[in-house]
């Protein structure tokens, strides 16, 4: 219920004004009254949505965003003004005239918005409904108390994405409010496979949330949902998001690369700034978590591309312990299955470790894991080009990926089912006799 706090705020003493010689009121006359009897000022504390609705009925005007007259939400207006109260507020030196219905020029009354700014001031207090100050105790009371009903309504809907967008419009959800319900809404509509334009519109309300979803709070089913709809619309979603790669690589995770590969995103996956931050992220991680210093300056490989393939391999095998396998396939394996480049030999890896001052523990982990999870004993000894069938797979995937046809476009190809699985990277590396 309401809690009313009464305070003595304004004191004025009536002073007889000079006789007016013109019809227009001299608003520059200061003050109108001073040191009169105290005028009661009332504060109304509203503790819940129910209190706000009750008070709205009392004053016959909306207190917050719920407009009872039309039964819908408007902009988050925390004030409840009548025209009279508006004038009291704007013309703070004239509110006594309105309170006691003293004579005021009609032309001045009806043109509040046309007053010269020098004769009035706008205060930031939530004073409304004459001399009542309405205080909303819990600013997010609507989001808190209504969200359970919103979720229930969306769950019962046959078109959850449309329901989500209607509620966002209905509640006038702003960027600052979306952070508390972003993942809840994504979870509710994650099974939907229609209305891709509405999904994209939802994601664009605050694109920076995608940065968190992909790199900090990675949830495979939600990332898959986002990539599915972006692919249907033929859009590279992350190209439109400004990503700060230093924290994303230093403290985030690259688990999302497994799904990016699935949807036909080709190395290097992101814009150039992503590669430029790789060196510092690896040096930082090895220093902080493995207690040794490495210096990744310079290039010990035959090309810049091969150097960055080495950095990715080091990152996957040494630097990110949170990376888990995807359906029994580790990310480093998927990475090398998606590119046409020849495997590293043991000599290449040892030479790179020497140049960059890798300690023996890191060197052993890197080479042993690379041989067991990516390469083979034979290719570790001698440089061997990748097989022709693998190069064909990479070319086909690159073409299909650029046309947004992965992974589902593979189903329409008139080829044996085993070849389809091979294109999707779902079966092991081809036999050496191929």
C-alpha positions as a Markdown table, in Angstrom:
| # | Residue | x | y | z |
|---|---|---|---|---|
| 1 | Unk | 0.0 | 0.0 | 0.0 |
| 2 | Unk | 1.0 | 3.6 | -0.1 |
| 3 | Unk | 3.3 | 5.2 | 2.5 |
| 4 | Unk | 2.7 | 9.0 | 2.7 |
| 5 | Unk | 5.5 | 11.1 | 4.1 |
| 6 | Unk | 4.6 | 14.7 | 4.9 |
| 7 | Unk | 7.2 | 17.4 | 4.9 |
| 8 | Unk | 7.1 | 21.1 | 5.2 |
| 9 | Unk | 8.7 | 22.4 | 2.1 |
| 10 | Unk | 7.6 | 25.9 | 1.0 |
| 11 | Unk | 6.9 | 29.0 | 3.1 |
| 12 | Unk | 5.5 | 32.1 | 1.5 |
| 13 | Unk | 4.2 | 35.5 | 2.8 |
| 14 | Unk | 1.6 | 37.2 | 0.8 |
| 15 | Unk | 2.7 | 40.5 | -0.6 |
| 16 | Unk | 0.3 | 42.9 | -2.2 |
| 17 | Unk | 1.4 | 43.2 | -5.8 |
| 18 | Unk | 1.4 | 46.5 | -7.7 |
| 19 | Unk | -1.7 | 47.3 | -9.6 |
| 20 | Unk | -1.5 | 45.9 | -13.1 |
| 21 | Unk | -1.6 | 48.5 | -15.9 |
| 22 | Unk | -1.6 | 46.0 | -18.7 |
| 23 | Unk | -3.4 | 42.8 | -19.3 |
| 24 | Unk | -0.2 | 40.8 | -19.6 |
| 25 | Unk | 1.0 | 39.5 | -16.3 |
| 26 | Unk | 4.5 | 40.7 | -15.2 |
| 27 | Unk | 6.1 | 37.3 | -14.6 |
| 28 | Unk | 9.4 | 39.0 | -13.8 |
| 29 | Unk | 8.0 | 40.3 | -10.5 |
| 30 | Unk | 9.8 | 38.4 | -7.8 |
| 31 | Unk | 8.7 | 37.1 | -5.5 |
| 32 | Unk | 4.9 | 36.7 | -5.7 |
| 33 | Unk | 4.6 | 35.5 | -2.1 |
| 34 | Unk | 6.9 | 34.9 | 0.8 |
| 35 | Unk | 6.6 | 33.7 | 4.4 |
| 36 | Unk | 3.0 | 32.7 | 4.3 |
| 37 | Unk | 1.5 | 29.6 | 6.0 |
| 38 | Unk | 3.2 | 26.4 | 5.3 |
| 39 | Unk | 2.0 | 24.5 | 2.2 |
| 40 | Unk | 1.8 | 20.8 | 2.7 |
| 41 | Unk | 4.1 | 18.7 | 0.5 |
| 42 | Unk | 3.4 | 15.0 | 0.2 |
| 43 | Unk | 5.6 | 12.2 | -0.9 |
| 44 | Unk | 4.1 | 9.0 | -2.1 |
| 45 | Unk | 6.2 | 5.8 | -2.0 |
| 46 | Unk | 5.1 | 3.1 | -4.4 |
| 47 | Unk | 6.6 | -0.3 | -3.5 |
| 48 | Unk | 5.2 | -2.6 | -6.2 |
| 49 | Unk | 3.4 | -2.7 | -9.5 |
| 50 | Unk | 0.1 | -3.1 | -7.7 |
| 51 | Unk | 0.7 | 0.1 | -5.8 |
| 52 | Unk | 1.5 | 1.9 | -9.0 |
| 53 | Unk | -1.8 | 0.8 | -10.6 |
| 54 | Unk | -3.8 | 1.7 | -7.6 |
| 55 | Unk | -2.3 | 5.2 | -7.5 |
| 56 | Unk | -2.9 | 5.6 | -11.2 |
| 57 | Unk | -6.6 | 5.1 | -10.5 |
| 58 | Unk | -6.6 | 7.6 | -7.7 |
| 59 | Unk | -5.1 | 10.4 | -9.8 |
| 60 | Unk | -6.8 | 9.3 | -13.0 |
| 61 | Unk | -3.4 | 9.4 | -14.8 |
| 62 | Unk | -0.6 | 6.9 | -15.5 |
| 63 | Unk | 2.2 | 6.9 | -12.9 |
| 64 | Unk | 4.6 | 4.8 | -14.8 |
| 65 | Unk | 4.7 | 3.2 | -18.3 |
| 66 | Unk | 1.3 | 1.6 | -17.9 |
| 67 | Unk | -1.3 | 3.9 | -19.4 |
| 68 | Unk | -4.7 | 2.7 | -18.1 |
| 69 | Unk | -6.6 | 4.9 | -20.4 |
| 70 | Unk | -5.6 | 3.0 | -23.5 |
| 71 | Unk | -4.5 | -0.3 | -21.9 |
| 72 | Unk | -1.0 | -0.4 | -23.3 |
| 73 | Unk | 2.6 | 0.5 | -22.5 |
| 74 | Unk | 4.2 | 3.8 | -23.5 |
| 75 | Unk | 7.6 | 5.3 | -23.0 |
| 76 | Unk | 8.8 | 4.9 | -19.4 |
| 77 | Unk | 7.1 | 8.0 | -18.0 |
| 78 | Unk | 7.6 | 8.0 | -14.3 |
| 79 | Unk | 5.7 | 11.3 | -13.9 |
| 80 | Unk | 2.0 | 11.9 | -13.7 |
| 81 | Unk | 1.1 | 15.4 | -14.8 |
| 82 | Unk | -2.1 | 17.2 | -15.3 |
| 83 | Unk | -1.9 | 20.5 | -17.2 |
| 84 | Unk | -2.2 | 22.4 | -14.0 |
| 85 | Unk | 0.6 | 20.4 | -12.3 |
| 86 | Unk | 2.7 | 20.8 | -15.4 |
| 87 | Unk | 2.4 | 24.6 | -15.1 |
| 88 | Unk | 3.2 | 24.4 | -11.4 |
| 89 | Unk | 6.3 | 22.5 | -12.1 |
| 90 | Unk | 7.6 | 24.6 | -15.1 |
| 91 | Unk | 6.7 | 27.9 | -13.6 |
| 92 | Unk | 8.0 | 27.2 | -10.1 |
| 93 | Unk | 7.5 | 30.8 | -9.0 |
| 94 | Unk | 3.8 | 30.9 | -10.0 |
| 95 | Unk | 2.5 | 27.7 | -8.6 |
| 96 | Unk | 0.7 | 29.5 | -5.7 |
| 97 | Unk | -1.5 | 31.3 | -8.2 |
| 98 | Unk | -2.7 | 28.0 | -9.5 |
| 99 | Unk | -3.0 | 26.4 | -6.1 |
| 100 | Unk | -5.4 | 29.2 | -4.9 |
| 101 | Unk | -7.0 | 29.9 | -8.3 |
| 102 | Unk | -5.7 | 33.5 | -8.3 |
| 103 | Unk | -6.2 | 35.6 | -11.4 |
| 104 | Unk | -3.8 | 34.7 | -14.2 |
| 105 | Unk | -4.0 | 35.9 | -17.7 |
| 106 | Unk | -5.7 | 33.4 | -20.0 |
| 107 | Unk | -3.2 | 34.0 | -22.8 |
| 108 | Unk | -0.4 | 33.2 | -20.4 |
| 109 | Unk | -2.2 | 30.1 | -19.1 |
| 110 | Unk | -2.7 | 28.5 | -22.5 |
| 111 | Unk | 0.8 | 29.1 | -23.9 |
| 112 | Unk | 3.1 | 27.4 | -21.4 |
| 113 | Unk | 5.3 | 26.0 | -24.1 |
| 114 | Unk | 5.9 | 29.4 | -25.6 |
| 115 | Unk | 7.4 | 31.1 | -22.5 |
| 116 | Unk | 10.8 | 32.5 | -22.7 |
| 117 | Unk | 13.3 | 30.1 | -21.1 |
| 118 | Unk | 14.7 | 32.9 | -18.9 |
| 119 | Unk | 11.5 | 33.0 | -16.8 |
| 120 | Unk | 11.2 | 29.4 | -15.9 |
| 121 | Unk | 13.3 | 26.4 | -15.0 |
| 122 | Unk | 12.8 | 22.6 | -15.4 |
| 123 | Unk | 13.6 | 20.5 | -12.3 |
| 124 | Unk | 14.6 | 16.9 | -12.3 |
| 125 | Unk | 12.5 | 15.8 | -9.4 |
| 126 | Unk | 9.6 | 13.4 | -9.9 |
| 127 | Unk | 7.1 | 15.9 | -8.6 |
| 128 | Unk | 3.7 | 15.3 | -10.1 |
| 129 | Unk | -0.1 | 15.6 | -9.4 |
| 130 | Unk | 0.1 | 19.0 | -7.9 |
| 131 | Unk | 2.4 | 18.9 | -4.8 |
| 132 | Unk | 2.8 | 15.1 | -4.6 |
| 133 | Unk | 6.2 | 13.6 | -5.3 |
| 134 | Unk | 5.8 | 10.1 | -6.4 |
| 135 | Unk | 8.8 | 7.8 | -5.6 |
| 136 | Unk | 9.0 | 4.5 | -7.4 |
| 137 | Unk | 10.9 | 2.4 | -4.8 |
| 138 | Unk | 11.9 | -0.4 | -7.2 |
| 139 | Unk | 12.6 | 1.1 | -10.6 |
| 140 | Unk | 12.5 | -2.3 | -12.4 |
| 141 | Unk | 9.4 | -3.6 | -10.7 |
| 142 | Unk | 7.6 | -4.2 | -14.0 |
| 143 | Unk | 10.4 | -6.2 | -15.4 |
| 144 | Unk | 10.7 | -8.3 | -12.2 |
| 145 | Unk | 7.0 | -9.0 | -11.7 |
| 146 | Unk | 5.8 | -9.3 | -15.2 |
| 147 | Unk | 8.7 | -11.4 | -16.6 |
| 148 | Unk | 7.3 | -14.8 | -15.4 |
| 149 | Unk | 4.0 | -14.0 | -17.1 |
| 150 | Unk | 5.8 | -12.9 | -20.3 |
| 151 | Unk | 7.8 | -16.2 | -20.4 |
| 152 | Unk | 4.7 | -18.3 | -19.8 |
| 153 | Unk | 2.9 | -16.5 | -22.7 |
| 154 | Unk | 5.8 | -16.9 | -25.1 |
| 155 | Unk | 6.2 | -20.6 | -24.2 |
| 156 | Unk | 2.5 | -21.2 | -25.1 |
| 157 | Unk | 2.8 | -19.4 | -28.4 |
| 158 | Unk | 3.1 | -21.2 | -31.7 |
| 159 | Unk | 5.3 | -18.4 | -33.0 |
| 160 | Unk | 7.7 | -17.7 | -30.2 |
| 161 | Unk | 9.9 | -15.2 | -32.1 |
| 162 | Unk | 7.0 | -13.1 | -33.1 |
| 163 | Unk | 5.7 | -13.2 | -29.5 |
| 164 | Unk | 9.2 | -12.1 | -28.2 |
| 165 | Unk | 9.3 | -9.1 | -30.6 |
| 166 | Unk | 5.7 | -8.1 | -29.7 |
| 167 | Unk | 6.5 | -8.1 | -26.0 |
| 168 | Unk | 9.7 | -6.1 | -26.6 |
| 169 | Unk | 7.6 | -3.5 | -28.4 |
| 170 | Unk | 4.8 | -3.7 | -25.9 |
| 171 | Unk | 7.1 | -3.3 | -22.9 |
| 172 | Unk | 9.2 | -0.7 | -24.7 |
| 173 | Unk | 12.4 | -2.7 | -23.7 |
| 174 | Unk | 15.4 | -0.5 | -24.0 |
| 175 | Unk | 19.1 | -1.6 | -24.4 |
| 176 | Unk | 19.8 | -1.1 | -20.7 |
| 177 | Unk | 16.9 | -3.4 | -19.8 |
| 178 | Unk | 17.6 | -6.1 | -22.3 |
| 179 | Unk | 20.7 | -7.3 | -20.6 |
| 180 | Unk | 18.6 | -9.0 | -17.9 |
| 181 | Unk | 16.3 | -10.8 | -20.3 |
| 182 | Unk | 18.5 | -11.3 | -23.4 |
| 183 | Unk | 19.4 | -15.0 | -22.7 |
| 184 | Unk | 15.9 | -15.8 | -21.4 |
| 185 | Unk | 14.4 | -14.7 | -24.7 |
| 186 | Unk | 17.0 | -16.5 | -26.7 |
| 187 | Unk | 16.3 | -19.7 | -24.8 |
| 188 | Unk | 12.6 | -19.4 | -25.4 |
| 189 | Unk | 12.9 | -19.1 | -29.2 |
| 190 | Unk | 16.0 | -21.2 | -29.7 |
| 191 | Unk | 14.0 | -24.1 | -31.3 |
| 192 | Unk | 12.3 | -21.9 | -33.9 |
| 193 | Unk | 13.4 | -22.2 | -37.5 |
| 194 | Unk | 11.2 | -19.5 | -39.2 |
| 195 | Unk | 11.0 | -15.7 | -39.1 |
| 196 | Unk | 14.8 | -15.2 | -39.6 |
| 197 | Unk | 14.3 | -11.5 | -40.2 |
| 198 | Unk | 12.7 | -11.0 | -36.8 |
| 199 | Unk | 15.5 | -13.0 | -35.1 |
| 200 | Unk | 18.1 | -10.7 | -36.9 |
| 201 | Unk | 16.1 | -7.7 | -35.8 |
| 202 | Unk | 16.2 | -9.0 | -32.2 |
| 203 | Unk | 20.0 | -9.5 | -32.3 |
| 204 | Unk | 20.5 | -6.0 | -33.7 |
| 205 | Unk | 18.9 | -4.4 | -30.6 |
| 206 | Unk | 22.3 | -4.6 | -29.0 |
| 207 | Unk | 24.9 | -6.3 | -31.2 |
| 208 | Unk | 27.5 | -6.2 | -28.4 |
| 209 | Unk | 25.6 | -9.1 | -26.7 |
| 210 | Unk | 26.8 | -11.3 | -29.6 |
| 211 | Unk | 30.4 | -10.7 | -28.4 |
| 212 | Unk | 29.5 | -12.1 | -25.0 |
| 213 | Unk | 27.5 | -15.0 | -26.5 |
| 214 | Unk | 30.3 | -16.1 | -28.8 |
| 215 | Unk | 33.3 | -15.6 | -26.6 |
| 216 | Unk | 32.5 | -15.2 | -22.9 |
| 217 | Unk | 29.2 | -17.1 | -22.3 |
| 218 | Unk | 29.3 | -19.6 | -25.0 |
| 219 | Unk | 26.3 | -21.9 | -25.3 |
| 220 | Unk | 26.4 | -24.1 | -28.4 |
| 221 | Unk | 22.7 | -24.4 | -29.0 |
| 222 | Unk | 22.2 | -20.6 | -28.8 |
| 223 | Unk | 25.2 | -19.9 | -31.1 |
| 224 | Unk | 23.9 | -22.5 | -33.5 |
| 225 | Unk | 20.5 | -20.8 | -33.5 |
| 226 | Unk | 22.0 | -17.4 | -34.2 |
| 227 | Unk | 24.2 | -18.8 | -37.1 |
| 228 | Unk | 21.3 | -20.7 | -38.6 |
| 229 | Unk | 19.2 | -17.6 | -39.0 |
| 230 | Unk | 22.1 | -15.4 | -40.1 |
| 231 | Unk | 22.9 | -18.1 | -42.8 |
| 232 | Unk | 19.3 | -18.2 | -44.0 |
| 233 | Unk | 19.5 | -14.4 | -44.5 |
| 234 | Unk | 23.0 | -14.7 | -46.2 |
| 235 | Unk | 24.6 | -12.4 | -43.6 |
| 236 | Unk | 28.0 | -12.7 | -41.8 |
| 237 | Unk | 26.7 | -11.7 | -38.5 |
| 238 | Unk | 30.0 | -11.1 | -36.7 |
| 239 | Unk | 31.2 | -8.8 | -39.5 |
| 240 | Unk | 28.7 | -6.3 | -38.3 |
| 241 | Unk | 29.8 | -6.4 | -34.7 |
| 242 | Unk | 32.7 | -4.4 | -33.3 |
| 243 | Unk | 34.7 | -6.9 | -31.3 |
| 244 | Unk | 37.5 | -6.0 | -28.9 |
| 245 | Unk | 39.8 | -8.9 | -29.5 |
| 246 | Unk | 42.2 | -8.4 | -26.7 |
| 247 | Unk | 39.9 | -9.4 | -23.9 |
| 248 | Unk | 38.1 | -11.9 | -26.1 |
| 249 | Unk | 41.3 | -13.8 | -26.7 |
| 250 | Unk | 43.0 | -13.1 | -23.3 |
| 251 | Unk | 40.1 | -14.1 | -21.1 |
| 252 | Unk | 37.5 | -15.5 | -23.5 |
| 253 | Unk | 37.2 | -18.7 | -25.4 |
| 254 | Unk | 37.3 | -19.7 | -29.1 |
| 255 | Unk | 34.9 | -22.7 | -28.7 |
| 256 | Unk | 32.6 | -21.0 | -31.2 |
| 257 | Unk | 35.0 | -21.8 | -34.0 |
| 258 | Unk | 33.7 | -25.3 | -34.2 |
| 259 | Unk | 30.2 | -24.0 | -35.2 |
| 260 | Unk | 31.7 | -21.3 | -37.4 |
| 261 | Unk | 33.5 | -24.0 | -39.3 |
| 262 | Unk | 30.3 | -26.0 | -39.5 |
| 263 | Unk | 28.5 | -23.0 | -41.1 |
| 264 | Unk | 31.3 | -22.5 | -43.7 |
| 265 | Unk | 33.3 | -19.7 | -42.1 |
| 266 | Unk | 36.8 | -20.0 | -43.5 |
| 267 | Unk | 40.1 | -19.3 | -42.0 |
| 268 | Unk | 41.0 | -16.7 | -40.7 |
| 269 | Unk | 37.3 | -16.5 | -39.7 |
| 270 | Unk | 37.4 | -12.8 | -38.6 |
| 271 | Unk | 38.9 | -9.5 | -39.6 |
| 272 | Unk | 42.6 | -8.7 | -39.5 |
| 273 | Unk | 42.6 | -7.3 | -36.0 |
| 274 | Unk | 41.8 | -10.8 | -34.7 |
| 275 | Unk | 45.1 | -12.1 | -36.0 |
| 276 | Unk | 47.1 | -9.1 | -34.8 |
| 277 | Unk | 46.0 | -9.9 | -31.2 |
| 278 | Unk | 46.9 | -13.6 | -31.3 |
| 279 | Unk | 50.6 | -13.1 | -30.5 |
| 280 | Unk | 50.0 | -11.1 | -27.3 |
| 281 | Unk | 47.3 | -13.5 | -26.1 |
| 282 | Unk | 49.5 | -16.5 | -26.4 |
| 283 | Unk | 52.5 | -14.8 | -24.7 |
| 284 | Unk | 50.2 | -13.6 | -21.9 |
| 285 | Unk | 48.6 | -17.1 | -21.3 |
| 286 | Unk | 51.9 | -19.0 | -21.3 |
| 287 | Unk | 53.5 | -16.5 | -18.9 |
| 288 | Unk | 50.5 | -16.3 | -16.5 |
| 289 | Unk | 49.4 | -20.0 | -16.5 |
| 290 | Unk | 52.6 | -21.9 | -17.3 |
| 291 | Unk | 55.2 | -19.7 | -15.7 |
| 292 | Unk | 57.5 | -19.3 | -18.7 |
| 293 | Unk | 58.2 | -16.6 | -21.1 |
| 294 | Unk | 58.0 | -17.0 | -24.9 |
| 295 | Unk | 58.8 | -14.4 | -27.5 |
| 296 | Unk | 56.7 | -14.8 | -30.6 |
| 297 | Unk | 58.2 | -11.9 | -32.6 |
| 298 | Unk | 59.5 | -12.7 | -36.0 |
| 299 | Unk | 58.6 | -15.5 | -38.4 |
| 300 | Unk | 60.3 | -18.9 | -38.6 |
| 301 | Unk | 58.0 | -20.2 | -41.4 |
| 302 | Unk | 58.0 | -19.9 | -45.1 |
| 303 | Unk | 54.9 | -17.5 | -45.2 |
| 304 | Unk | 52.9 | -15.3 | -42.9 |
| 305 | Unk | 49.9 | -17.6 | -43.3 |
| 306 | Unk | 51.8 | -20.5 | -42.0 |
| 307 | Unk | 53.1 | -18.5 | -39.0 |
| 308 | Unk | 49.5 | -17.7 | -38.1 |
| 309 | Unk | 48.5 | -21.4 | -38.5 |
| 310 | Unk | 51.2 | -22.2 | -36.0 |
| 311 | Unk | 49.9 | -19.6 | -33.6 |
| 312 | Unk | 46.4 | -21.0 | -33.8 |
| 313 | Unk | 47.7 | -24.5 | -33.1 |
| 314 | Unk | 49.7 | -23.3 | -30.1 |
| 315 | Unk | 46.6 | -21.5 | -28.8 |
| 316 | Unk | 44.4 | -24.6 | -29.2 |
| 317 | Unk | 46.9 | -27.0 | -27.6 |
| 318 | Unk | 48.5 | -24.8 | -24.9 |
| 319 | Unk | 46.5 | -21.7 | -24.1 |
| 320 | Unk | 42.9 | -22.4 | -23.7 |
| 321 | Unk | 42.1 | -25.2 | -21.3 |
| 322 | Unk | 38.4 | -24.5 | -21.5 |
| 323 | Unk | 38.1 | -25.7 | -25.1 |
| 324 | Unk | 36.3 | -28.9 | -25.2 |
| 325 | Unk | 35.7 | -31.5 | -27.9 |
| 326 | Unk | 32.7 | -31.2 | -30.2 |
| 327 | Unk | 31.1 | -34.7 | -30.7 |
| 328 | Unk | 34.4 | -36.3 | -29.8 |
| 329 | Unk | 36.4 | -34.1 | -32.2 |
| 330 | Unk | 38.6 | -31.5 | -30.7 |
| 331 | Unk | 38.8 | -28.0 | -32.1 |
| 332 | Unk | 42.4 | -28.2 | -33.3 |
| 333 | Unk | 41.4 | -31.3 | -35.4 |
| 334 | Unk | 38.4 | -29.5 | -36.9 |
| 335 | Unk | 40.6 | -26.5 | -37.6 |
| 336 | Unk | 43.1 | -28.6 | -39.6 |
| 337 | Unk | 40.4 | -30.5 | -41.4 |
| 338 | Unk | 38.9 | -27.3 | -42.7 |
| 339 | Unk | 42.1 | -25.9 | -44.3 |
| 340 | Unk | 44.1 | -27.2 | -47.3 |
| 341 | Unk | 47.5 | -26.5 | -45.9 |
| 342 | Unk | 50.1 | -29.3 | -45.4 |
| 343 | Unk | 50.7 | -30.5 | -41.8 |
| 344 | Unk | 53.7 | -29.2 | -39.8 |
| 345 | Unk | 56.7 | -31.5 | -39.6 |
| 346 | Unk | 58.5 | -32.2 | -36.4 |
| 347 | Unk | 61.5 | -30.2 | -37.7 |
| 348 | Unk | 59.2 | -27.1 | -38.4 |
| 349 | Unk | 57.8 | -27.3 | -34.9 |
| 350 | Unk | 61.1 | -27.7 | -33.2 |
| 351 | Unk | 62.6 | -24.8 | -35.2 |
| 352 | Unk | 59.7 | -22.6 | -34.2 |
| 353 | Unk | 60.0 | -23.6 | -30.6 |
| 354 | Unk | 63.7 | -22.8 | -30.6 |
| 355 | Unk | 63.2 | -19.4 | -32.2 |
| 356 | Unk | 60.4 | -18.4 | -29.8 |
| 357 | Unk | 62.1 | -19.7 | -26.7 |
| 358 | Unk | 59.6 | -22.4 | -25.7 |
| 359 | Unk | 60.6 | -24.3 | -22.6 |
| 360 | Unk | 60.8 | -28.1 | -22.7 |
| 361 | Unk | 57.4 | -28.8 | -21.1 |
| 362 | Unk | 55.5 | -26.6 | -23.5 |
| 363 | Unk | 57.5 | -27.9 | -26.5 |
| 364 | Unk | 56.7 | -31.6 | -25.6 |
| 365 | Unk | 53.0 | -30.9 | -25.0 |
| 366 | Unk | 52.7 | -29.1 | -28.3 |
| 367 | Unk | 54.5 | -31.6 | -30.5 |
| 368 | Unk | 53.0 | -34.7 | -28.9 |
| 369 | Unk | 49.5 | -33.4 | -28.9 |
| 370 | Unk | 49.8 | -32.2 | -32.5 |
| 371 | Unk | 51.0 | -35.6 | -33.7 |
| 372 | Unk | 48.3 | -37.5 | -31.8 |
| 373 | Unk | 45.3 | -35.2 | -32.5 |
| 374 | Unk | 46.1 | -33.7 | -35.9 |
| 375 | Unk | 48.9 | -35.2 | -37.9 |
| 376 | Unk | 50.5 | -38.7 | -38.2 |
| 377 | Unk | 53.9 | -40.2 | -37.7 |
| 378 | Unk | 54.6 | -40.2 | -41.4 |
| 379 | Unk | 53.6 | -36.6 | -42.1 |
| 380 | Unk | 55.6 | -35.5 | -39.0 |
| 381 | Unk | 58.8 | -36.7 | -40.6 |
| 382 | Unk | 58.4 | -35.5 | -44.2 |
| 383 | Unk | 56.5 | -32.6 | -45.7 |
| 384 | Unk | 53.5 | -34.2 | -47.5 |
| 385 | Unk | 50.8 | -32.3 | -49.4 |
| 386 | Unk | 47.3 | -33.0 | -48.3 |
| 387 | Unk | 45.4 | -35.6 | -50.4 |
| 388 | Unk | 43.5 | -34.7 | -53.5 |
| 389 | Unk | 40.2 | -35.6 | -52.0 |
| 390 | Unk | 40.8 | -33.4 | -49.0 |
| 391 | Unk | 41.8 | -30.5 | -51.3 |
| 392 | Unk | 38.6 | -31.0 | -53.2 |
| 393 | Unk | 36.6 | -31.0 | -50.0 |
| 394 | Unk | 38.2 | -27.7 | -49.0 |
| 395 | Unk | 37.4 | -26.1 | -52.4 |
| 396 | Unk | 33.8 | -27.3 | -52.3 |
| 397 | Unk | 33.3 | -26.1 | -48.7 |
| 398 | Unk | 34.9 | -22.7 | -49.5 |
| 399 | Unk | 32.5 | -22.3 | -52.5 |
| 400 | Unk | 29.4 | -23.4 | -50.6 |
| 401 | Unk | 30.4 | -21.4 | -47.5 |
| 402 | Unk | 30.8 | -18.2 | -49.6 |
| 403 | Unk | 27.2 | -18.8 | -50.9 |
| 404 | Unk | 25.8 | -19.5 | -47.4 |
| 405 | Unk | 25.0 | -23.1 | -48.3 |
| 406 | Unk | 26.7 | -24.8 | -45.4 |
| 407 | Unk | 25.8 | -27.0 | -43.7 |
| 408 | Unk | 22.3 | -27.7 | -45.0 |
| 409 | Unk | 23.0 | -27.2 | -48.6 |
| 410 | Unk | 25.0 | -30.5 | -48.5 |
| 411 | Unk | 21.8 | -32.5 | -48.2 |
| 412 | Unk | 20.7 | -31.3 | -51.7 |
| 413 | Unk | 23.8 | -32.6 | -53.4 |
| 414 | Unk | 23.4 | -35.8 | -55.5 |
| 415 | Unk | 26.3 | -37.7 | -54.0 |
| 416 | Unk | 26.5 | -40.7 | -51.7 |
| 417 | Unk | 25.7 | -40.2 | -48.0 |
| 418 | Unk | 29.3 | -41.0 | -47.0 |
| 419 | Unk | 30.5 | -38.1 | -49.2 |
| 420 | Unk | 28.0 | -35.8 | -47.6 |
| 421 | Unk | 29.3 | -36.7 | -44.2 |
| 422 | Unk | 32.8 | -36.1 | -45.4 |
| 423 | Unk | 31.9 | -32.6 | -46.6 |
| 424 | Unk | 30.4 | -31.9 | -43.2 |
| 425 | Unk | 33.7 | -33.0 | -41.5 |
| 426 | Unk | 31.7 | -35.8 | -39.8 |
| 427 | Unk | 34.0 | -38.7 | -40.7 |
| 428 | Unk | 37.7 | -39.2 | -40.1 |
| 429 | Unk | 40.6 | -38.2 | -42.3 |
| 430 | Unk | 40.7 | -40.1 | -45.6 |
| 431 | Unk | 42.8 | -43.2 | -46.0 |
| 432 | Unk | 46.4 | -42.9 | -47.2 |
| 433 | Unk | 45.6 | -44.8 | -50.3 |
| 434 | Unk | 43.1 | -42.3 | -51.5 |
